[in-house]
PDB file of C-alpha atoms in Angstrom:
ATOM      1  CA  MET A   1       6.736  -6.073 -31.991  1.00 83.00           C
ATOM      2  CA  ASP A   2       8.528  -2.748 -32.267  1.00 90.00           C
ATOM      3  CA  TRP A   3      11.754  -4.605 -33.057  1.00 91.00           C
ATOM      4  CA  LEU A   4      10.106  -6.134 -36.125  1.00 91.00           C
ATOM      5  CA  LYS A   5       9.214  -2.699 -37.515  1.00 91.00           C
ATOM      6  CA  LYS A   6      12.829  -1.621 -37.024  1.00 92.00           C
ATOM      7  CA  ALA A   7      14.281  -4.781 -38.558  1.00 93.00           C
ATOM      8  CA  ILE A   8      12.161  -5.053 -41.693  1.00 94.00           C
ATOM      9  CA  LYS A   9      12.392  -2.090 -44.049  1.00 94.00           C
ATOM     10  CA  PRO A  10       9.945  -1.399 -46.914  1.00 95.00           C
ATOM     11  CA  ILE A  11      12.566  -2.447 -49.470  1.00 95.00           C
ATOM     12  CA  ASP A  12      12.734  -5.852 -47.752  1.00 95.00           C
ATOM     13  CA  VAL A  13       9.024  -6.338 -48.388  1.00 95.00           C
ATOM     14  CA  LEU A  14       9.501  -5.387 -52.037  1.00 96.00           C
ATOM     15  CA  ILE A  15      12.439  -7.784 -52.423  1.00 94.00           C
ATOM     16  CA  ALA A  16      10.482 -10.581 -50.750  1.00 94.00           C
ATOM     17  CA  LEU A  17       7.436 -10.095 -52.978  1.00 96.00           C
ATOM     18  CA  ALA A  18       9.538  -9.966 -56.137  1.00 93.00           C
ATOM     19  CA  GLY A  19      11.535 -12.996 -55.036  1.00 91.00           C
ATOM     20  CA  ILE A  20       8.480 -15.060 -54.195  1.00 93.00           C
ATOM     21  CA  TYR A  21       6.881 -14.165 -57.525  1.00 94.00           C
ATOM     22  CA  LEU A  22       9.994 -15.096 -59.475  1.00 90.00           C
ATOM     23  CA  LEU A  23      10.535 -18.301 -57.520  1.00 90.00           C
ATOM     24  CA  ALA A  24       6.933 -19.372 -57.900  1.00 93.00           C
ATOM     25  CA  PHE A  25       6.249 -18.461 -61.519  1.00 93.00           C
ATOM     26  CA  ARG A  26       9.411 -17.660 -63.479  1.00 89.00           C
ATOM     27  CA  VAL A  27      12.131 -20.144 -62.514  1.00 89.00           C
ATOM     28  CA  ASP A  28      12.201 -23.330 -64.576  1.00 90.00           C
ATOM     29  CA  TYR A  29      13.524 -25.807 -62.040  1.00 91.00           C
ATOM     30  CA  GLN A  30      13.919 -28.554 -64.635  1.00 94.00           C
ATOM     31  CA  ASN A  31      16.251 -26.422 -66.784  1.00 93.00           C
ATOM     32  CA  MET A  32      18.114 -23.984 -64.531  1.00 93.00           C
ATOM     33  CA  ASP A  33      20.744 -21.729 -66.059  1.00 92.00           C
ATOM     34  CA  THR A  34      23.692 -20.244 -64.207  1.00 94.00           C
ATOM     35  CA  LEU A  35      21.764 -16.990 -63.802  1.00 91.00           C
ATOM     36  CA  ASP A  36      18.900 -18.848 -62.126  1.00 90.00           C
ATOM     37  CA  LYS A  37      21.309 -20.496 -59.701  1.00 93.00           C
ATOM     38  CA  VAL A  38      22.956 -17.157 -58.922  1.00 94.00           C
ATOM     39  CA  TYR A  39      19.519 -15.633 -58.339  1.00 91.00           C
ATOM     40  CA  LEU A  40      18.561 -18.426 -55.940  1.00 93.00           C
ATOM     41  CA  GLY A  41      21.856 -18.041 -54.113  1.00 95.00           C
ATOM     42  CA  CYS A  42      21.445 -14.275 -53.777  1.00 95.00           C
ATOM     43  CA  PHE A  43      17.875 -14.611 -52.571  1.00 94.00           C
ATOM     44  CA  GLY A  44      18.943 -17.216 -50.019  1.00 94.00           C
ATOM     45  CA  PHE A  45      21.783 -14.978 -48.836  1.00 97.00           C
ATOM     46  CA  TRP A  46      19.402 -12.006 -48.521  1.00 96.00           C
ATOM     47  CA  PHE A  47      16.955 -14.159 -46.538  1.00 95.00           C
ATOM     48  CA  LEU A  48      19.749 -15.299 -44.214  1.00 97.00           C
ATOM     49  CA  LEU A  49      20.873 -11.717 -43.602  1.00 96.00           C
ATOM     50  CA  LEU A  50      17.265 -10.648 -42.973  1.00 96.00           C
ATOM     51  CA  GLY A  51      16.955 -13.383 -40.367  1.00 96.00           C
ATOM     52  CA  ILE A  52      20.184 -12.291 -38.702  1.00 97.00           C
ATOM     53  CA  ARG A  53      19.025  -8.659 -38.684  1.00 96.00           C
ATOM     54  CA  CYS A  54      15.692  -9.649 -37.116  1.00 96.00           C
ATOM     55  CA  ARG A  55      17.485 -11.644 -34.431  1.00 96.00           C
ATOM     56  CA  ILE A  56      19.816  -8.712 -33.663  1.00 96.00           C
ATOM     57  CA  TYR A  57      16.892  -6.319 -33.270  1.00 95.00           C
ATOM     58  CA  TRP A  58      14.947  -8.874 -31.240  1.00 95.00           C
ATOM     59  CA  LYS A  59      17.783  -9.522 -28.777  1.00 92.00           C
ATOM     60  CA  GLY A  60      18.830  -5.860 -29.023  1.00 83.00           C
TER      61      GLY A  60
END
C-alpha cells in the first residue's frame, strides 16, 4: 500500500472532497449551465488522471 501513499497527494483528497460535495449538493442536473458542464468535464478528467497515476505507481 506504499504505492497508494505515493500516488495520492493531500491536494487530491481536498479536490475529491470538494468535487463530491459540489456534485452531490450544488449541481442542478435538471438545468445545467455551460459552467456546470465544464466543471463536470474537468472533474472527470482529474479523476481519469488520478486513476492513471495510481496505476503507474502500482505497476511501478
